Amino acid sequence: MMEGIDVHLGRRLRRRRRILGLTQQQLAGACGVRFQQIQKYECAANRMSAARLWQLSEVLEVPVSYFYEGLGLESAADREPEPPEPRAQKETNDLVQVFYSLSERPRQRLLDLAKSLNETEADIVGHAFP
């Protein structure tokens, strides 16, 4: 069970780091460790001490309890996977960067297109096919 906790803490660490758009190098610098140490925490090769969890929670601007959210007595098979955080995906960051590099008119057209695609997909999903 202990390995499961370490894996869970590592996943939560990676998730929050990515949400904030930080690299392992940036997080390591803020904590005064090498980026390899962050890698080891994220893949549960190394355990995080209580002091390190406290430090990470300060740097990542979350309460220490954030790392334990979703950790329960149920087995991994019983748990639903966490939905991806939109800001954690590289494609989202790329899209936002390109979006703001456009002038006003193309930006509005792209926004309208995205909205219409979303409505079309909702119509298709909501439609019962014979």
PDB file of N, CA and C in Angstrom, residues 12-95:
ATOM      1  N   ARG A  12      -0.021  13.493  -8.316  1.00  0.00           N
ATOM      2  CA  ARG A  12      -0.593  14.786  -7.935  1.00  0.00           C
ATOM      3  C   ARG A  12       0.436  15.905  -8.119  1.00  0.00           C
ATOM      4  N   LEU A  13       1.688  15.616  -7.793  1.00  0.00           N
ATOM      5  CA  LEU A  13       2.763  16.581  -7.982  1.00  0.00           C
ATOM      6  C   LEU A  13       2.897  16.932  -9.464  1.00  0.00           C
ATOM      7  N   ARG A  14       2.968  15.914 -10.323  1.00  0.00           N
ATOM      8  CA  ARG A  14       3.105  16.145 -11.765  1.00  0.00           C
ATOM      9  C   ARG A  14       1.906  16.933 -12.296  1.00  0.00           C
ATOM     10  N   ARG A  15       0.717  16.556 -11.850  1.00  0.00           N
ATOM     11  CA  ARG A  15      -0.498  17.222 -12.328  1.00  0.00           C
ATOM     12  C   ARG A  15      -0.475  18.717 -11.997  1.00  0.00           C
ATOM     13  N   ARG A  16      -0.165  19.044 -10.760  1.00  0.00           N
ATOM     14  CA  ARG A  16      -0.169  20.453 -10.353  1.00  0.00           C
ATOM     15  C   ARG A  16       0.939  21.233 -11.051  1.00  0.00           C
ATOM     16  N   ARG A  17       2.110  20.622 -11.181  1.00  0.00           N
ATOM     17  CA  ARG A  17       3.222  21.284 -11.876  1.00  0.00           C
ATOM     18  C   ARG A  17       2.822  21.613 -13.304  1.00  0.00           C
ATOM     19  N   ARG A  18       2.191  20.670 -13.980  1.00  0.00           N
ATOM     20  CA  ARG A  18       1.781  20.893 -15.367  1.00  0.00           C
ATOM     21  C   ARG A  18       0.668  21.933 -15.471  1.00  0.00           C
ATOM     22  N   ILE A  19      -0.255  21.911 -14.533  1.00  0.00           N
ATOM     23  CA  ILE A  19      -1.337  22.913 -14.537  1.00  0.00           C
ATOM     24  C   ILE A  19      -0.753  24.314 -14.479  1.00  0.00           C
ATOM     25  N   LEU A  20       0.290  24.472 -13.684  1.00  0.00           N
ATOM     26  CA  LEU A  20       0.931  25.781 -13.543  1.00  0.00           C
ATOM     27  C   LEU A  20       1.891  26.081 -14.691  1.00  0.00           C
ATOM     28  N   GLY A  21       2.092  25.100 -15.568  1.00  0.00           N
ATOM     29  CA  GLY A  21       2.975  25.307 -16.708  1.00  0.00           C
ATOM     30  C   GLY A  21       4.449  25.343 -16.333  1.00  0.00           C
ATOM     31  N   LEU A  22       4.798  24.683 -15.242  1.00  0.00           N
ATOM     32  CA  LEU A  22       6.190  24.651 -14.794  1.00  0.00           C
ATOM     33  C   LEU A  22       6.905  23.424 -15.337  1.00  0.00           C
ATOM     34  N   THR A  23       8.166  23.581 -15.666  1.00  0.00           N
ATOM     35  CA  THR A  23       8.989  22.433 -16.018  1.00  0.00           C
ATOM     36  C   THR A  23       9.524  21.823 -14.733  1.00  0.00           C
ATOM     37  N   GLN A  24      10.028  20.612 -14.844  1.00  0.00           N
ATOM     38  CA  GLN A  24      10.657  19.997 -13.670  1.00  0.00           C
ATOM     39  C   GLN A  24      11.843  20.841 -13.216  1.00  0.00           C
ATOM     40  N   GLN A  25      12.562  21.411 -14.163  1.00  0.00           N
ATOM     41  CA  GLN A  25      13.723  22.263 -13.855  1.00  0.00           C
ATOM     42  C   GLN A  25      13.295  23.496 -13.054  1.00  0.00           C
ATOM     43  N   GLN A  26      12.207  24.134 -13.465  1.00  0.00           N
ATOM     44  CA  GLN A  26      11.729  25.323 -12.768  1.00  0.00           C
ATOM     45  C   GLN A  26      11.279  24.992 -11.353  1.00  0.00           C
ATOM     46  N   LEU A  27      10.551  23.887 -11.213  1.00  0.00           N
ATOM     47  CA  LEU A  27      10.089  23.493  -9.882  1.00  0.00           C
ATOM     48  C   LEU A  27      11.277  23.135  -8.992  1.00  0.00           C
ATOM     49  N   ALA A  28      12.223  22.425  -9.566  1.00  0.00           N
ATOM     50  CA  ALA A  28      13.413  22.044  -8.802  1.00  0.00           C
ATOM     51  C   ALA A  28      14.165  23.289  -8.319  1.00  0.00           C
ATOM     52  N   GLY A  29      14.315  24.268  -9.198  1.00  0.00           N
ATOM     53  CA  GLY A  29      14.998  25.506  -8.816  1.00  0.00           C
ATOM     54  C   GLY A  29      14.307  26.212  -7.676  1.00  0.00           C
ATOM     55  N   ALA A  30      12.983  26.227  -7.703  1.00  0.00           N
ATOM     56  CA  ALA A  30      12.222  26.879  -6.633  1.00  0.00           C
ATOM     57  C   ALA A  30      12.344  26.131  -5.306  1.00  0.00           C
ATOM     58  N   CYS A  31      12.635  24.830  -5.387  1.00  0.00           N
ATOM     59  CA  CYS A  31      12.752  24.018  -4.171  1.00  0.00           C
ATOM     60  C   CYS A  31      14.196  23.799  -3.734  1.00  0.00           C
ATOM     61  N   GLY A  32      15.140  24.233  -4.564  1.00  0.00           N
ATOM     62  CA  GLY A  32      16.544  24.062  -4.214  1.00  0.00           C
ATOM     63  C   GLY A  32      17.055  22.639  -4.381  1.00  0.00           C
ATOM     64  N   VAL A  33      16.466  21.889  -5.315  1.00  0.00           N
ATOM     65  CA  VAL A  33      16.943  20.532  -5.611  1.00  0.00           C
ATOM     66  C   VAL A  33      17.214  20.431  -7.109  1.00  0.00           C
ATOM     67  N   ARG A  34      17.792  19.343  -7.538  1.00  0.00           N
ATOM     68  CA  ARG A  34      18.016  19.114  -8.962  1.00  0.00           C
ATOM     69  C   ARG A  34      16.741  18.583  -9.603  1.00  0.00           C
ATOM     70  N   PHE A  35      16.595  18.809 -10.907  1.00  0.00           N
ATOM     71  CA  PHE A  35      15.364  18.389 -11.562  1.00  0.00           C
ATOM     72  C   PHE A  35      15.195  16.869 -11.511  1.00  0.00           C
ATOM     73  N   GLN A  36      16.314  16.129 -11.417  1.00  0.00           N
ATOM     74  CA  GLN A  36      16.213  14.669 -11.326  1.00  0.00           C
ATOM     75  C   GLN A  36      15.459  14.243 -10.065  1.00  0.00           C
ATOM     76  N   GLN A  37      15.587  15.058  -9.014  1.00  0.00           N
ATOM     77  CA  GLN A  37      14.864  14.744  -7.776  1.00  0.00           C
ATOM     78  C   GLN A  37      13.360  14.885  -7.996  1.00  0.00           C
ATOM     79  N   ILE A  38      12.947  15.906  -8.727  1.00  0.00           N
ATOM     80  CA  ILE A  38      11.527  16.074  -9.038  1.00  0.00           C
ATOM     81  C   ILE A  38      11.046  14.903  -9.884  1.00  0.00           C
ATOM     82  N   GLN A  39      11.866  14.486 -10.853  1.00  0.00           N
ATOM     83  CA  GLN A  39      11.525  13.309 -11.670  1.00  0.00           C
ATOM     84  C   GLN A  39      11.295  12.096 -10.780  1.00  0.00           C
ATOM     85  N   LYS A  40      12.181  11.896  -9.830  1.00  0.00           N
ATOM     86  CA  LYS A  40      12.084  10.732  -8.947  1.00  0.00           C
ATOM     87  C   LYS A  40      10.850  10.808  -8.062  1.00  0.00           C
ATOM     88  N   TYR A  41      10.505  12.009  -7.611  1.00  0.00           N
ATOM     89  CA  TYR A  41       9.270  12.155  -6.836  1.00  0.00           C
ATOM     90  C   TYR A  41       8.061  11.816  -7.704  1.00  0.00           C
ATOM     91  N   GLU A  42       8.050  12.329  -8.927  1.00  0.00           N
ATOM     92  CA  GLU A  42       6.894  12.140  -9.800  1.00  0.00           C
ATOM     93  C   GLU A  42       6.688  10.684 -10.201  1.00  0.00           C
ATOM     94  N   CYS A  43       7.767   9.927 -10.338  1.00  0.00           N
ATOM     95  CA  CYS A  43       7.603   8.517 -10.718  1.00  0.00           C
ATOM     96  C   CYS A  43       7.661   7.595  -9.500  1.00  0.00           C
ATOM     97  N   ALA A  44       7.685   8.164  -8.312  1.00  0.00           N
ATOM     98  CA  ALA A  44       7.662   7.439  -7.035  1.00  0.00           C
ATOM     99  C   ALA A  44       8.919   6.607  -6.801  1.00  0.00           C
ATOM    100  N   ALA A  45      10.027   6.966  -7.460  1.00  0.00           N
ATOM    101  CA  ALA A  45      11.292   6.287  -7.193  1.00  0.00           C
ATOM    102  C   ALA A  45      11.845   6.739  -5.840  1.00  0.00           C
ATOM    103  N   ASN A  46      11.571   7.983  -5.469  1.00  0.00           N
ATOM    104  CA  ASN A  46      11.963   8.519  -4.163  1.00  0.00           C
ATOM    105  C   ASN A  46      10.717   8.981  -3.422  1.00  0.00           C
ATOM    106  N   ARG A  47      10.741   8.795  -2.115  1.00  0.00           N
ATOM    107  CA  ARG A  47       9.628   9.239  -1.279  1.00  0.00           C
ATOM    108  C   ARG A  47       9.818  10.701  -0.910  1.00  0.00           C
ATOM    109  N   MET A  48       8.699  11.385  -0.729  1.00  0.00           N
ATOM    110  CA  MET A  48       8.732  12.784  -0.311  1.00  0.00           C
ATOM    111  C   MET A  48       8.550  12.850   1.201  1.00  0.00           C
ATOM    112  N   SER A  49       9.428  13.581   1.855  1.00  0.00           N
ATOM    113  CA  SER A  49       9.301  13.774   3.298  1.00  0.00           C
ATOM    114  C   SER A  49       8.167  14.770   3.563  1.00  0.00           C
ATOM    115  N   ALA A  50       7.761  14.826   4.802  1.00  0.00           N
ATOM    116  CA  ALA A  50       6.728  15.794   5.184  1.00  0.00           C
ATOM    117  C   ALA A  50       7.216  17.216   4.920  1.00  0.00           C
ATOM    118  N   ALA A  51       8.476  17.474   5.192  1.00  0.00           N
ATOM    119  CA  ALA A  51       9.032  18.811   4.954  1.00  0.00           C
ATOM    120  C   ALA A  51       9.026  19.140   3.465  1.00  0.00           C
ATOM    121  N   ARG A  52       9.353  18.165   2.624  1.00  0.00           N
ATOM    122  CA  ARG A  52       9.373  18.403   1.178  1.00  0.00           C
ATOM    123  C   ARG A  52       7.945  18.621   0.671  1.00  0.00           C
ATOM    124  N   LEU A  53       6.986  17.853   1.162  1.00  0.00           N
ATOM    125  CA  LEU A  53       5.586  18.064   0.765  1.00  0.00           C
ATOM    126  C   LEU A  53       5.136  19.476   1.134  1.00  0.00           C
ATOM    127  N   TRP A  54       5.528  19.915   2.314  1.00  0.00           N
ATOM    128  CA  TRP A  54       5.181  21.269   2.757  1.00  0.00           C
ATOM    129  C   TRP A  54       5.786  22.293   1.794  1.00  0.00           C
ATOM    130  N   GLN A  55       7.057  22.129   1.475  1.00  0.00           N
ATOM    131  CA  GLN A  55       7.746  23.048   0.576  1.00  0.00           C
ATOM    132  C   GLN A  55       7.086  23.046  -0.810  1.00  0.00           C
ATOM    133  N   LEU A  56       6.790  21.876  -1.331  1.00  0.00           N
ATOM    134  CA  LEU A  56       6.139  21.774  -2.641  1.00  0.00           C
ATOM    135  C   LEU A  56       4.757  22.422  -2.619  1.00  0.00           C
ATOM    136  N   SER A  57       4.037  22.247  -1.529  1.00  0.00           N
ATOM    137  CA  SER A  57       2.705  22.856  -1.449  1.00  0.00           C
ATOM    138  C   SER A  57       2.805  24.381  -1.460  1.00  0.00           C
ATOM    139  N   GLU A  58       3.841  24.917  -0.835  1.00  0.00           N
ATOM    140  CA  GLU A  58       4.059  26.371  -0.846  1.00  0.00           C
ATOM    141  C   GLU A  58       4.390  26.857  -2.253  1.00  0.00           C
ATOM    142  N   VAL A  59       5.320  26.175  -2.922  1.00  0.00           N
ATOM    143  CA  VAL A  59       5.753  26.569  -4.258  1.00  0.00           C
ATOM    144  C   VAL A  59       4.606  26.422  -5.263  1.00  0.00           C
ATOM    145  N   LEU A  60       3.835  25.345  -5.137  1.00  0.00           N
ATOM    146  CA  LEU A  60       2.747  25.061  -6.087  1.00  0.00           C
ATOM    147  C   LEU A  60       1.422  25.720  -5.686  1.00  0.00           C
ATOM    148  N   GLU A  61       1.445  26.444  -4.576  1.00  0.00           N
ATOM    149  CA  GLU A  61       0.296  27.220  -4.104  1.00  0.00           C
ATOM    150  C   GLU A  61      -0.965  26.365  -3.892  1.00  0.00           C
ATOM    151  N   VAL A  62      -0.769  25.256  -3.188  1.00  0.00           N
ATOM    152  CA  VAL A  62      -1.874  24.383  -2.814  1.00  0.00           C
ATOM    153  C   VAL A  62      -1.673  23.964  -1.360  1.00  0.00           C
ATOM    154  N   PRO A  63      -2.742  23.584  -0.677  1.00  0.00           N
ATOM    155  CA  PRO A  63      -2.547  23.048   0.679  1.00  0.00           C
ATOM    156  C   PRO A  63      -1.901  21.664   0.592  1.00  0.00           C
ATOM    157  N   VAL A  64      -1.232  21.236   1.637  1.00  0.00           N
ATOM    158  CA  VAL A  64      -0.605  19.913   1.663  1.00  0.00           C
ATOM    159  C   VAL A  64      -1.652  18.837   1.374  1.00  0.00           C
ATOM    160  N   SER A  65      -2.860  19.057   1.803  1.00  0.00           N
ATOM    161  CA  SER A  65      -3.927  18.066   1.586  1.00  0.00           C
ATOM    162  C   SER A  65      -4.204  17.815   0.105  1.00  0.00           C
ATOM    163  N   TYR A  66      -3.834  18.761  -0.757  1.00  0.00           N
ATOM    164  CA  TYR A  66      -4.020  18.575  -2.204  1.00  0.00           C
ATOM    165  C   TYR A  66      -3.383  17.264  -2.668  1.00  0.00           C
ATOM    166  N   PHE A  67      -2.205  16.956  -2.149  1.00  0.00           N
ATOM    167  CA  PHE A  67      -1.476  15.777  -2.591  1.00  0.00           C
ATOM    168  C   PHE A  67      -2.195  14.481  -2.217  1.00  0.00           C
ATOM    169  N   TYR A  68      -3.039  14.546  -1.201  1.00  0.00           N
ATOM    170  CA  TYR A  68      -3.733  13.354  -0.725  1.00  0.00           C
ATOM    171  C   TYR A  68      -5.157  13.232  -1.259  1.00  0.00           C
ATOM    172  N   GLU A  69      -5.629  14.246  -1.973  1.00  0.00           N
ATOM    173  CA  GLU A  69      -7.002  14.195  -2.505  1.00  0.00           C
ATOM    174  C   GLU A  69      -7.157  12.999  -3.424  1.00  0.00           C
ATOM    175  N   GLY A  70      -8.254  12.290  -3.253  1.00  0.00           N
ATOM    176  CA  GLY A  70      -8.541  11.140  -4.095  1.00  0.00           C
ATOM    177  C   GLY A  70      -7.918   9.851  -3.604  1.00  0.00           C
ATOM    178  N   LEU A  71      -7.125   9.939  -2.560  1.00  0.00           N
ATOM    179  CA  LEU A  71      -6.485   8.742  -2.017  1.00  0.00           C
ATOM    180  C   LEU A  71      -7.437   8.134  -1.003  1.00  0.00           C
ATOM    181  N   GLY A  72      -7.876   6.937  -1.257  1.00  0.00           N
ATOM    182  CA  GLY A  72      -8.831   6.308  -0.357  1.00  0.00           C
ATOM    183  C   GLY A  72      -8.518   4.836  -0.179  1.00  0.00           C
ATOM    184  N   LEU A  73      -9.441   4.157   0.388  1.00  0.00           N
ATOM    185  CA  LEU A  73      -9.263   2.736   0.645  1.00  0.00           C
ATOM    186  C   LEU A  73      -9.650   1.870  -0.542  1.00  0.00           C
ATOM    187  N   GLU A  74     -10.321   2.450  -1.539  1.00  0.00           N
ATOM    188  CA  GLU A  74     -10.722   1.660  -2.685  1.00  0.00           C
ATOM    189  C   GLU A  74      -9.500   1.275  -3.507  1.00  0.00           C
ATOM    190  N   SER A  75      -9.633   0.211  -4.261  1.00  0.00           N
ATOM    191  CA  SER A  75      -8.509  -0.230  -5.090  1.00  0.00           C
ATOM    192  C   SER A  75      -8.385   0.658  -6.313  1.00  0.00           C
ATOM    193  N   ALA A  76      -7.253   0.597  -6.964  1.00  0.00           N
ATOM    194  CA  ALA A  76      -7.021   1.407  -8.164  1.00  0.00           C
ATOM    195  C   ALA A  76      -8.047   1.070  -9.239  1.00  0.00           C
ATOM    196  N   ALA A  77      -8.485  -0.170  -9.300  1.00  0.00           N
ATOM    197  CA  ALA A  77      -9.458  -0.580 -10.310  1.00  0.00           C
ATOM    198  C   ALA A  77     -10.822   0.064 -10.060  1.00  0.00           C
ATOM    199  N   ASP A  78     -11.121   0.370  -8.794  1.00  0.00           N
ATOM    200  CA  ASP A  78     -12.409   0.979  -8.453  1.00  0.00           C
ATOM    201  C   ASP A  78     -12.430   2.479  -8.696  1.00  0.00           C
ATOM    202  N   ARG A  79     -11.261   3.099  -8.764  1.00  0.00           N
ATOM    203  CA  ARG A  79     -11.172   4.545  -8.930  1.00  0.00           C
ATOM    204  C   ARG A  79     -11.368   4.943 -10.370  1.00  0.00           C
ATOM    205  N   GLU A  80     -12.103   6.025 -10.565  1.00  0.00           N
ATOM    206  CA  GLU A  80     -12.231   6.584 -11.905  1.00  0.00           C
ATOM    207  C   GLU A  80     -10.986   7.401 -12.189  1.00  0.00           C
ATOM    208  N   PRO A  81     -10.506   7.373 -13.440  1.00  0.00           N
ATOM    209  CA  PRO A  81      -9.333   8.183 -13.756  1.00  0.00           C
ATOM    210  C   PRO A  81      -9.657   9.663 -13.628  1.00  0.00           C
ATOM    211  N   GLU A  82      -8.652  10.439 -13.232  1.00  0.00           N
ATOM    212  CA  GLU A  82      -8.843  11.880 -13.105  1.00  0.00           C
ATOM    213  C   GLU A  82      -9.003  12.480 -14.496  1.00  0.00           C
ATOM    214  N   PRO A  83      -9.956  13.385 -14.658  1.00  0.00           N
ATOM    215  CA  PRO A  83     -10.076  14.029 -15.960  1.00  0.00           C
ATOM    216  C   PRO A  83      -8.862  14.909 -16.202  1.00  0.00           C
ATOM    217  N   PRO A  84      -8.428  15.015 -17.450  1.00  0.00           N
ATOM    218  CA  PRO A  84      -7.255  15.845 -17.713  1.00  0.00           C
ATOM    219  C   PRO A  84      -7.558  17.308 -17.461  1.00  0.00           C
ATOM    220  N   GLU A  85      -6.595  18.013 -16.939  1.00  0.00           N
ATOM    221  CA  GLU A  85      -6.723  19.450 -16.743  1.00  0.00           C
ATOM    222  C   GLU A  85      -6.445  20.126 -18.075  1.00  0.00           C
ATOM    223  N   PRO A  86      -7.360  20.960 -18.552  1.00  0.00           N
ATOM    224  CA  PRO A  86      -7.147  21.586 -19.861  1.00  0.00           C
ATOM    225  C   PRO A  86      -5.822  22.328 -19.961  1.00  0.00           C
ATOM    226  N   ARG A  87      -5.410  23.032 -18.919  1.00  0.00           N
ATOM    227  CA  ARG A  87      -4.168  23.809 -18.993  1.00  0.00           C
ATOM    228  C   ARG A  87      -2.939  22.908 -18.898  1.00  0.00           C
ATOM    229  N   ALA A  88      -3.135  21.661 -18.494  1.00  0.00           N
ATOM    230  CA  ALA A  88      -2.003  20.760 -18.351  1.00  0.00           C
ATOM    231  C   ALA A  88      -1.575  20.165 -19.689  1.00  0.00           C
ATOM    232  N   GLN A  89      -2.404  20.278 -20.691  1.00  0.00           N
ATOM    233  CA  GLN A  89      -2.098  19.687 -21.984  1.00  0.00           C
ATOM    234  C   GLN A  89      -1.314  20.671 -22.841  1.00  0.00           C
ATOM    235  N   LYS A  90      -0.252  20.184 -23.471  1.00  0.00           N
ATOM    236  CA  LYS A  90       0.606  21.020 -24.293  1.00  0.00           C
ATOM    237  C   LYS A  90      -0.186  21.678 -25.412  1.00  0.00           C
ATOM    238  N   GLU A  91      -1.119  20.943 -26.010  1.00  0.00           N
ATOM    239  CA  GLU A  91      -1.913  21.486 -27.105  1.00  0.00           C
ATOM    240  C   GLU A  91      -2.696  22.719 -26.669  1.00  0.00           C
ATOM    241  N   THR A  92      -3.179  22.715 -25.445  1.00  0.00           N
ATOM    242  CA  THR A  92      -3.925  23.861 -24.942  1.00  0.00           C
ATOM    243  C   THR A  92      -3.024  25.086 -24.857  1.00  0.00           C
ATOM    244  N   ASN A  93      -1.847  24.904 -24.309  1.00  0.00           N
ATOM    245  CA  ASN A  93      -0.920  26.027 -24.206  1.00  0.00           C
ATOM    246  C   ASN A  93      -0.522  26.541 -25.583  1.00  0.00           C
ATOM    247  N   ASP A  94      -0.287  25.622 -26.527  1.00  0.00           N
ATOM    248  CA  ASP A  94       0.050  26.023 -27.894  1.00  0.00           C
ATOM    249  C   ASP A  94      -1.092  26.817 -28.526  1.00  0.00           C
ATOM    250  N   LEU A  95      -2.320  26.329 -28.343  1.00  0.00           N
ATOM    251  CA  LEU A  95      -3.489  26.991 -28.917  1.00  0.00           C
ATOM    252  C   LEU A  95      -3.665  28.394 -28.345  1.00  0.00           C
TER     253      LEU A  95
END
